[in-house]
Short mmCIF file of C-alpha atoms in Angstrom, two decimals:
data_model
loop_
_atom_site.label_atom_id
_atom_site.label_comp_id
_atom_site.label_asym_id
_atom_site.label_seq_id
_atom_site.Cartn_x
_atom_site.Cartn_y
_atom_site.Cartn_z
CA UNK A 1 49.78 2.37 -13.02
CA UNK A 2 52.73 -0.02 -13.13
CA UNK A 3 54.29 -2.33 -10.71
CA UNK A 4 57.21 -1.16 -9.01
CA UNK A 5 60.33 -3.30 -8.07
CA UNK A 6 62.50 -2.68 -4.93
CA UNK A 7 65.68 -3.82 -3.05
CA UNK A 8 65.36 -5.27 0.43
CA UNK A 9 68.36 -7.07 2.29
CA UNK A 10 66.74 -10.20 1.11
CA UNK A 11 66.60 -9.51 -2.37
CA UNK A 12 64.33 -7.73 -4.83
CA UNK A 13 60.51 -8.36 -5.12
CA UNK A 14 57.80 -6.46 -7.06
CA UNK A 15 54.95 -4.68 -5.38
CA UNK A 16 51.86 -5.08 -7.73
CA UNK A 17 50.46 -2.01 -9.09
CA UNK A 18 47.46 -1.59 -6.31
CA UNK A 19 49.70 -2.24 -3.58
CA UNK A 20 51.66 0.74 -1.70
CA UNK A 21 54.56 0.88 0.95
CA UNK A 22 52.19 3.34 2.39
CA UNK A 23 48.88 4.76 2.16
CA UNK A 24 48.12 8.35 3.69
CA UNK A 25 44.48 9.39 4.36
CA UNK A 26 44.08 13.13 4.79
CA UNK A 27 45.87 16.15 2.51
CA UNK A 28 46.19 18.49 4.86
CA UNK A 29 49.53 20.03 5.95
CA UNK A 30 50.50 16.89 8.02
CA UNK A 31 49.17 14.33 5.12
CA UNK A 32 50.79 16.59 2.19
CA UNK A 33 54.17 17.07 4.31
CA UNK A 34 54.29 13.03 4.94
CA UNK A 35 53.41 12.12 1.58
CA UNK A 36 56.40 14.30 0.13
CA UNK A 37 58.58 12.79 2.61
CA UNK A 38 58.11 9.54 2.07
CA UNK A 39 57.92 9.79 -1.66
CA UNK A 40 61.30 11.68 -1.89
CA UNK A 41 62.67 8.32 0.23
CA UNK A 42 61.77 6.18 -2.77
CA UNK A 43 58.78 4.62 -1.08
CA UNK A 44 55.90 3.64 -3.00
CA UNK A 45 53.22 5.96 -1.49
CA UNK A 46 49.47 7.26 -2.25
CA UNK A 47 47.83 9.81 -0.62
CA UNK A 48 43.97 10.26 -0.66
CA UNK A 49 42.08 13.39 0.38
CA UNK A 50 38.15 13.50 0.51
CA UNK A 51 37.90 17.02 -0.40
CA UNK A 52 40.41 19.51 -1.73
CA UNK A 53 43.81 19.43 -0.70
CA UNK A 54 44.27 21.82 2.03
CA UNK A 55 40.56 22.33 2.68
CA UNK A 56 40.19 20.99 6.13
CA UNK A 57 41.98 22.14 9.35
CA UNK A 58 44.87 23.70 7.34
CA UNK A 59 42.87 26.04 4.89
CA UNK A 60 40.37 27.06 7.63
CA UNK A 61 43.64 28.15 9.86
CA UNK A 62 44.86 31.82 10.31
CA UNK A 63 47.54 31.20 7.75
CA UNK A 64 50.18 32.04 10.18
CA UNK A 65 53.16 29.95 10.83
CA UNK A 66 53.57 31.75 14.15
CA UNK A 67 56.09 30.51 16.97
CA UNK A 68 53.16 30.41 19.56
CA UNK A 69 53.85 33.66 21.79
CA UNK A 70 51.07 32.71 24.11
CA UNK A 71 52.82 29.20 24.68
CA UNK A 72 56.12 30.51 25.90
CA UNK A 73 55.48 30.25 29.52
CA UNK A 74 53.13 27.08 29.49
CA UNK A 75 54.50 25.23 26.58
CA UNK A 76 58.06 26.57 25.59
CA UNK A 77 58.90 23.44 23.75
CA UNK A 78 55.97 24.12 21.53
CA UNK A 79 56.98 27.60 20.79
CA UNK A 80 60.74 26.66 20.50
CA UNK A 81 59.64 24.44 17.75
CA UNK A 82 57.25 26.09 15.77
CA UNK A 83 59.98 28.97 15.63
CA UNK A 84 62.58 26.38 14.43
CA UNK A 85 60.25 24.70 11.94
CA UNK A 86 59.20 28.19 10.94
CA UNK A 87 62.57 29.27 9.91
CA UNK A 88 62.99 26.24 7.52
CA UNK A 89 59.48 26.78 5.94
CA UNK A 90 61.13 30.55 5.37
CA UNK A 91 64.13 28.94 3.63
CA UNK A 92 62.66 26.00 1.95
CA UNK A 93 59.03 27.80 0.79
CA UNK A 94 60.02 31.57 0.63
CA UNK A 95 57.77 32.56 -1.91
CA UNK A 96 54.84 31.54 -0.03
CA UNK A 97 56.00 33.62 3.17
CA UNK A 98 55.45 36.96 4.24
CA UNK A 99 56.03 39.12 7.20
CA UNK A 100 53.34 40.31 9.59
CA UNK A 101 54.32 42.88 12.01
CA UNK A 102 52.05 42.72 15.42
CA UNK A 103 51.46 45.28 17.70
CA UNK A 104 50.52 44.62 21.61
CA UNK A 105 48.88 47.55 23.10
CA UNK A 106 48.19 48.04 26.60
CA UNK A 107 45.20 50.03 27.81
CA UNK A 108 44.68 51.85 30.86
CA UNK A 109 41.72 50.05 32.15
CA UNK A 110 43.63 46.65 32.47
CA UNK A 111 44.67 45.72 36.17
CA UNK A 112 48.03 47.03 37.22
CA UNK A 113 48.42 48.19 33.41
CA UNK A 114 51.85 49.38 33.97
CA UNK A 115 52.90 45.93 35.40
CA UNK A 116 51.52 44.31 32.45
CA UNK A 117 53.15 46.71 30.31
CA UNK A 118 56.32 45.37 31.97
CA UNK A 119 55.42 41.71 31.77
CA UNK A 120 54.83 42.06 28.19
CA UNK A 121 58.23 43.59 27.43
CA UNK A 122 59.65 40.85 29.52
CA UNK A 123 57.94 38.12 27.93
CA UNK A 124 58.79 39.25 24.34
CA UNK A 125 62.40 39.61 25.28
CA UNK A 126 62.60 35.69 25.93
CA UNK A 127 60.42 35.49 22.61
CA UNK A 128 63.03 37.50 20.81
CA UNK A 129 65.25 34.22 21.58
CA UNK A 130 63.32 31.91 19.61
CA UNK A 131 61.79 34.66 16.99
CA UNK A 132 65.99 34.44 15.63
CA UNK A 133 65.28 30.79 14.72
CA UNK A 134 62.51 32.20 12.18
CA UNK A 135 64.21 35.51 11.07
CA UNK A 136 62.14 37.82 13.28
CA UNK A 137 63.20 41.26 14.11
CA UNK A 138 63.23 41.87 17.88
CA UNK A 139 60.58 43.49 19.86
CA UNK A 140 60.57 47.19 20.48
CA UNK A 141 58.99 48.78 23.34
CA UNK A 142 56.72 51.94 22.41
CA UNK A 143 55.09 54.86 23.97
CA UNK A 144 51.26 55.62 23.74
CA UNK A 145 51.88 58.33 21.19
CA UNK A 146 54.49 55.96 19.12
CA UNK A 147 51.68 53.31 18.87
CA UNK A 148 49.29 56.05 17.83
CA UNK A 149 51.24 57.10 15.05
CA UNK A 150 51.09 53.60 13.64
CA UNK A 151 47.65 52.73 14.45
CA UNK A 152 45.57 55.90 14.64
CA UNK A 153 42.31 53.82 15.10
CA UNK A 154 43.42 52.57 18.86
CA UNK A 155 41.70 53.94 22.03
CA UNK A 156 43.17 56.83 23.51
CA UNK A 157 43.44 54.88 26.82
CA UNK A 158 46.51 53.03 25.18
CA UNK A 159 49.65 53.43 27.50
CA UNK A 160 52.06 51.72 25.53
CA UNK A 161 52.80 48.62 24.08
CA UNK A 162 55.30 46.51 22.10
CA UNK A 163 55.85 44.89 18.40
CA UNK A 164 56.94 41.64 17.47
CA UNK A 165 57.24 39.67 14.12
CA UNK A 166 55.10 36.74 12.66
CA UNK A 167 54.96 35.23 9.49
CA UNK A 168 52.17 34.24 7.26
CA UNK A 169 51.61 31.65 4.51
CA UNK A 170 49.57 31.05 1.65
CA UNK A 171 48.37 27.58 3.35
CA UNK A 172 46.38 26.15 0.21
CA UNK A 173 49.40 26.63 -1.91
CA UNK A 174 51.77 25.37 0.39
CA UNK A 175 49.76 22.02 0.74
CA UNK A 176 49.22 21.81 -3.04
CA UNK A 177 53.01 22.46 -3.77
CA UNK A 178 54.06 19.79 -0.89
CA UNK A 179 51.57 17.17 -3.14
CA UNK A 180 52.96 18.34 -6.37
CA UNK A 181 56.54 17.68 -5.05
CA UNK A 182 55.74 14.23 -3.93
CA UNK A 183 54.46 13.40 -7.07
CA UNK A 184 57.35 14.42 -9.11
CA UNK A 185 58.90 12.03 -6.45
CA UNK A 186 56.90 9.18 -7.85
CA UNK A 187 54.30 9.21 -5.58
CA UNK A 188 50.58 9.24 -6.34
CA UNK A 189 47.72 11.68 -4.86
CA UNK A 190 44.11 11.56 -5.32
CA UNK A 191 41.80 14.59 -4.12
CA UNK A 192 38.00 13.82 -3.64
CA UNK A 193 38.80 10.24 -3.09
CA UNK A 194 37.33 9.13 0.33
CA UNK A 195 38.37 6.32 2.16
CA UNK A 196 35.36 4.41 3.44
CA UNK A 197 36.87 0.85 4.51
CA UNK A 198 40.31 -0.11 6.30
CA UNK A 199 40.77 -4.09 6.85
CA UNK A 200 43.86 -5.17 8.39
CA UNK A 201 44.95 -8.68 7.25
CA UNK A 202 47.09 -10.26 9.54
CA UNK A 203 50.51 -12.25 8.96
CA UNK A 204 50.27 -15.76 7.87
CA UNK A 205 52.32 -18.50 6.36
CA UNK A 206 55.54 -16.14 6.29
CA UNK A 207 53.70 -13.12 4.57
CA UNK A 208 53.59 -10.18 6.27
CA UNK A 209 50.44 -8.20 7.45
CA UNK A 210 48.97 -5.58 5.09
CA UNK A 211 45.72 -3.45 4.74
CA UNK A 212 42.94 -3.83 2.38
CA UNK A 213 41.49 -0.24 1.66
CA UNK A 214 38.19 0.70 -0.08
CA UNK A 215 38.48 4.13 -1.92
CA UNK A 216 35.53 6.14 -3.15
CA UNK A 217 36.61 8.67 -6.17
CA UNK A 218 33.68 10.89 -6.05
CA UNK A 219 34.56 12.95 -9.18
CA UNK A 220 34.45 9.72 -11.73
CA UNK A 221 32.26 7.79 -9.61
CA UNK A 222 34.55 4.82 -9.16
CA UNK A 223 35.31 2.32 -6.25
CA UNK A 224 39.14 1.56 -5.85
CA UNK A 225 40.38 -1.32 -3.70
CA UNK A 226 44.40 -1.03 -2.89
CA UNK A 227 46.42 -2.93 -0.61
CA UNK A 228 49.07 -1.08 1.66
CA UNK A 229 51.85 -2.34 3.99
CA UNK A 230 51.31 0.67 6.32
CA UNK A 231 48.65 3.46 6.86
CA UNK A 232 49.32 6.79 7.77
CA UNK A 233 46.00 8.15 9.37
CA UNK A 234 46.41 12.27 8.72
CA UNK A 235 42.53 12.96 9.03
CA UNK A 236 42.91 15.98 11.29
CA UNK A 237 39.53 16.25 13.34
CA UNK A 238 38.18 13.28 11.07
CA UNK A 239 41.16 11.16 12.38
CA UNK A 240 39.25 9.22 15.18
CA UNK A 241 36.64 8.14 12.39
CA UNK A 242 39.41 7.01 9.99
CA UNK A 243 40.91 5.25 12.53
CA UNK A 244 37.55 3.39 13.66
CA UNK A 245 37.26 1.81 10.31
CA UNK A 246 40.46 -0.28 10.97
CA UNK A 247 39.32 -0.75 14.47
CA UNK A 248 41.62 1.53 16.23
CA UNK A 249 40.90 4.06 18.47
CA UNK A 250 42.08 7.64 20.11
CA UNK A 251 40.60 10.67 21.38
CA UNK A 252 40.85 14.22 20.23
CA UNK A 253 39.22 17.47 21.85
CA UNK A 254 38.25 19.42 18.61
CA UNK A 255 38.23 22.90 19.08
CA UNK A 256 36.42 25.31 16.90
CA UNK A 257 38.15 28.43 15.56
CA UNK A 258 36.09 31.14 13.85
CA UNK A 259 37.45 34.14 11.60
CA UNK A 260 35.67 37.17 10.06
CA UNK A 261 36.54 39.31 7.24
CA UNK A 262 35.88 42.70 6.97
CA UNK A 263 35.28 44.82 3.96
CA UNK A 264 38.59 47.03 4.04
CA UNK A 265 42.01 47.22 5.19
CA UNK A 266 41.63 48.97 8.80
CA UNK A 267 45.09 48.46 10.36
CA UNK A 268 48.83 49.12 9.26
CA UNK A 269 50.05 46.27 11.80
CA UNK A 270 48.31 43.20 13.13
CA UNK A 271 47.04 44.09 16.69
CA UNK A 272 46.48 41.57 19.51
CA UNK A 273 44.19 42.12 22.59
CA UNK A 274 42.40 39.99 25.09
CA UNK A 275 38.69 38.68 24.70
CA UNK A 276 36.23 39.26 27.41
CA UNK A 277 37.23 35.72 28.83
CA UNK A 278 40.82 36.47 28.47
CA UNK A 279 41.70 34.57 25.30
CA UNK A 280 44.08 36.39 23.00
CA UNK A 281 42.34 37.41 19.79
CA UNK A 282 43.74 39.31 16.70
CA UNK A 283 42.87 42.04 14.09
CA UNK A 284 45.16 41.67 10.95
CA UNK A 285 45.47 43.32 7.43
CA UNK A 286 45.11 40.79 4.76
CA UNK A 287 45.47 42.40 1.31
CA UNK A 288 42.69 44.69 0.88
CA UNK A 289 40.51 43.34 3.60
CA UNK A 290 41.08 42.88 7.52
CA UNK A 291 40.82 39.41 9.25
CA UNK A 292 39.69 39.31 12.94
CA UNK A 293 40.07 36.08 14.92
CA UNK A 294 39.79 33.72 16.72
CA UNK A 295 37.55 31.90 18.81
CA UNK A 296 38.47 28.51 20.64
CA UNK A 297 35.47 26.35 21.85
CA UNK A 298 34.80 22.51 22.20
CA UNK A 299 33.35 21.52 19.25
CA UNK A 300 31.44 18.14 18.63
CA UNK A 301 28.95 18.83 15.89
CA UNK A 302 29.28 17.85 11.93
CA UNK A 303 32.71 18.37 10.84
CA UNK A 304 31.44 19.03 7.12
CA UNK A 305 29.30 21.51 8.11
CA UNK A 306 30.59 23.97 10.32
CA UNK A 307 28.40 27.12 11.48
CA UNK A 308 29.29 30.57 12.52
CA UNK A 309 26.89 31.63 15.04
CA UNK A 310 25.73 35.59 15.76
CA UNK A 311 27.38 34.89 19.51
CA UNK A 312 30.96 34.29 17.96
CA UNK A 313 30.53 36.93 15.72
CA UNK A 314 29.81 39.50 18.67
CA UNK A 315 32.58 37.75 20.75
CA UNK A 316 35.19 38.71 18.34
CA UNK A 317 33.50 42.25 17.58
CA UNK A 318 33.46 42.96 21.24
CA UNK A 319 37.03 42.12 22.07
CA UNK A 320 38.43 44.28 19.38
CA UNK A 321 35.82 46.95 20.15
CA UNK A 322 37.57 47.64 23.29
CA UNK A 323 40.86 48.60 21.71
CA UNK A 324 39.27 50.02 18.75
CA UNK A 325 36.08 51.76 19.15
CA UNK A 326 34.95 52.56 15.70
CA UNK A 327 35.34 48.86 14.59
CA UNK A 328 31.56 48.35 13.90
CA UNK A 329 31.54 51.40 11.35
CA UNK A 330 33.23 48.69 9.02
CA UNK A 331 31.11 45.68 7.79
CA UNK A 332 31.42 42.01 8.07
CA UNK A 333 31.27 40.55 4.61
CA UNK A 334 32.39 37.00 5.30
CA UNK A 335 33.02 34.45 8.04
CA UNK A 336 34.57 30.97 8.40
CA UNK A 337 35.37 28.18 10.77
CA UNK A 338 37.78 25.16 11.13
CA UNK A 339 38.25 22.90 13.90
CA UNK A 340 41.45 22.27 15.33
CA UNK A 341 42.61 18.51 16.17
CA UNK A 342 43.41 19.14 19.67
CA UNK A 343 44.63 16.54 21.84
CA UNK A 344 42.61 15.41 24.31
CA UNK A 345 42.68 16.51 28.17
CA UNK A 346 39.74 16.14 30.49
CA UNK A 347 38.85 19.43 32.48
CA UNK A 348 41.04 22.29 31.32
CA UNK A 349 39.56 25.02 29.72
CA UNK A 350 39.69 24.82 25.93
CA UNK A 351 42.46 27.74 25.51
CA UNK A 352 44.61 25.76 28.01
CA UNK A 353 44.71 22.67 26.18
CA UNK A 354 48.10 21.38 24.90
CA UNK A 355 49.00 22.63 21.18
CA UNK A 356 51.70 19.73 21.27
CA UNK A 357 51.45 17.12 18.64
CA UNK A 358 51.17 13.31 19.12
CA UNK A 359 51.58 10.04 17.19
CA UNK A 360 49.54 7.01 17.84
CA UNK A 361 51.02 3.75 16.89
CA UNK A 362 48.12 1.29 17.07
CA UNK A 363 50.51 -1.65 17.25
CA UNK A 364 48.89 -2.30 20.78
CA UNK A 365 45.52 -2.78 19.19
CA UNK A 366 46.93 -5.15 16.84
CA UNK A 367 47.41 -3.06 13.99
CA UNK A 368 50.96 -3.34 13.03
CA UNK A 369 52.12 -0.47 10.49
CA UNK A 370 49.15 2.10 11.33
CA UNK A 371 49.78 5.43 12.93
CA UNK A 372 47.78 8.49 13.39
CA UNK A 373 48.84 12.10 13.82
CA UNK A 374 47.18 14.14 16.03
CA UNK A 375 47.49 18.01 17.21
CA UNK A 376 50.40 20.27 16.43
CA UNK A 377 50.67 23.70 14.92
CA UNK A 378 50.72 24.59 11.25
CA UNK A 379 54.58 25.53 11.17
CA UNK A 380 55.44 21.94 12.84
CA UNK A 381 54.35 19.60 10.09
#
């Protein structure tokens, strides 16, 4: 690694080989996106990820850059921004994106079912306005017989429903390509490189403050020490632990999300319904298998070993079984779980927590030039 020379208003100066303008910690979609952006702006930047790029929350997601239909009434700004950003991603990474047509059936056993059907139509009418930003087709209101033609496996209790569009994305490839793009612009990126210490050296004698960072490169078993003018903590649910190394603090309310993989393709469309507790869940064709997701529960266990319990599997199967009675004829062949770095709020049900993002500036804690990214949707990186 060679030293670099940059221009400033006060003249030219050289940055040592092990000193960066910015070190980014975390190689998920937020960290990789920030890395690419800073590298393309000409900064000397380095990214460290303790596992594989995109292996954490990003890789454990539902792999959808969806607009957030369920937030349109409670957080319309989240829906608007997600749709807008999904449109940008479709233009810049179209080879990674694919359309997922969704079906929202309404069942006779739902309270005030006809009114619910009217409500679904009204909400999707509003969603169409934002959907244009991401190139979605407008929704269609369907009768029961029309829905059964699309999805014969649905219960005979269906009275009608509607279609709407979302977009899927190959998340791991997205993270990797963001990193590669940043490297091509001059940045340095390392996976399986865990940051084990962050020390802030305060300004003195005319020299600006900077950070000393200790990194354990696990693959080649070496320790590296670097310096950085600024630090971006993009550790996702691990973020508070990263911040604590530097003496900074912020809170998250981590939320666990579980997905099931069934052994064959069961549906033609992705289908949305409600679980027993009212949370929206979905069943979705994915290649030649089927996905069911997702749970949303507070989680304070190990972030490096997230279990999937029998109760969580049953919760998802029971929710889908109400609209597709023969779902259990298909075999669950795999599961996975991830943790959302949801913004902290006290007292709210997990499903009602904000999905907005926040950037914490730790300057007030005496750490000038350190920021932590929390919350947000996949599309909003």
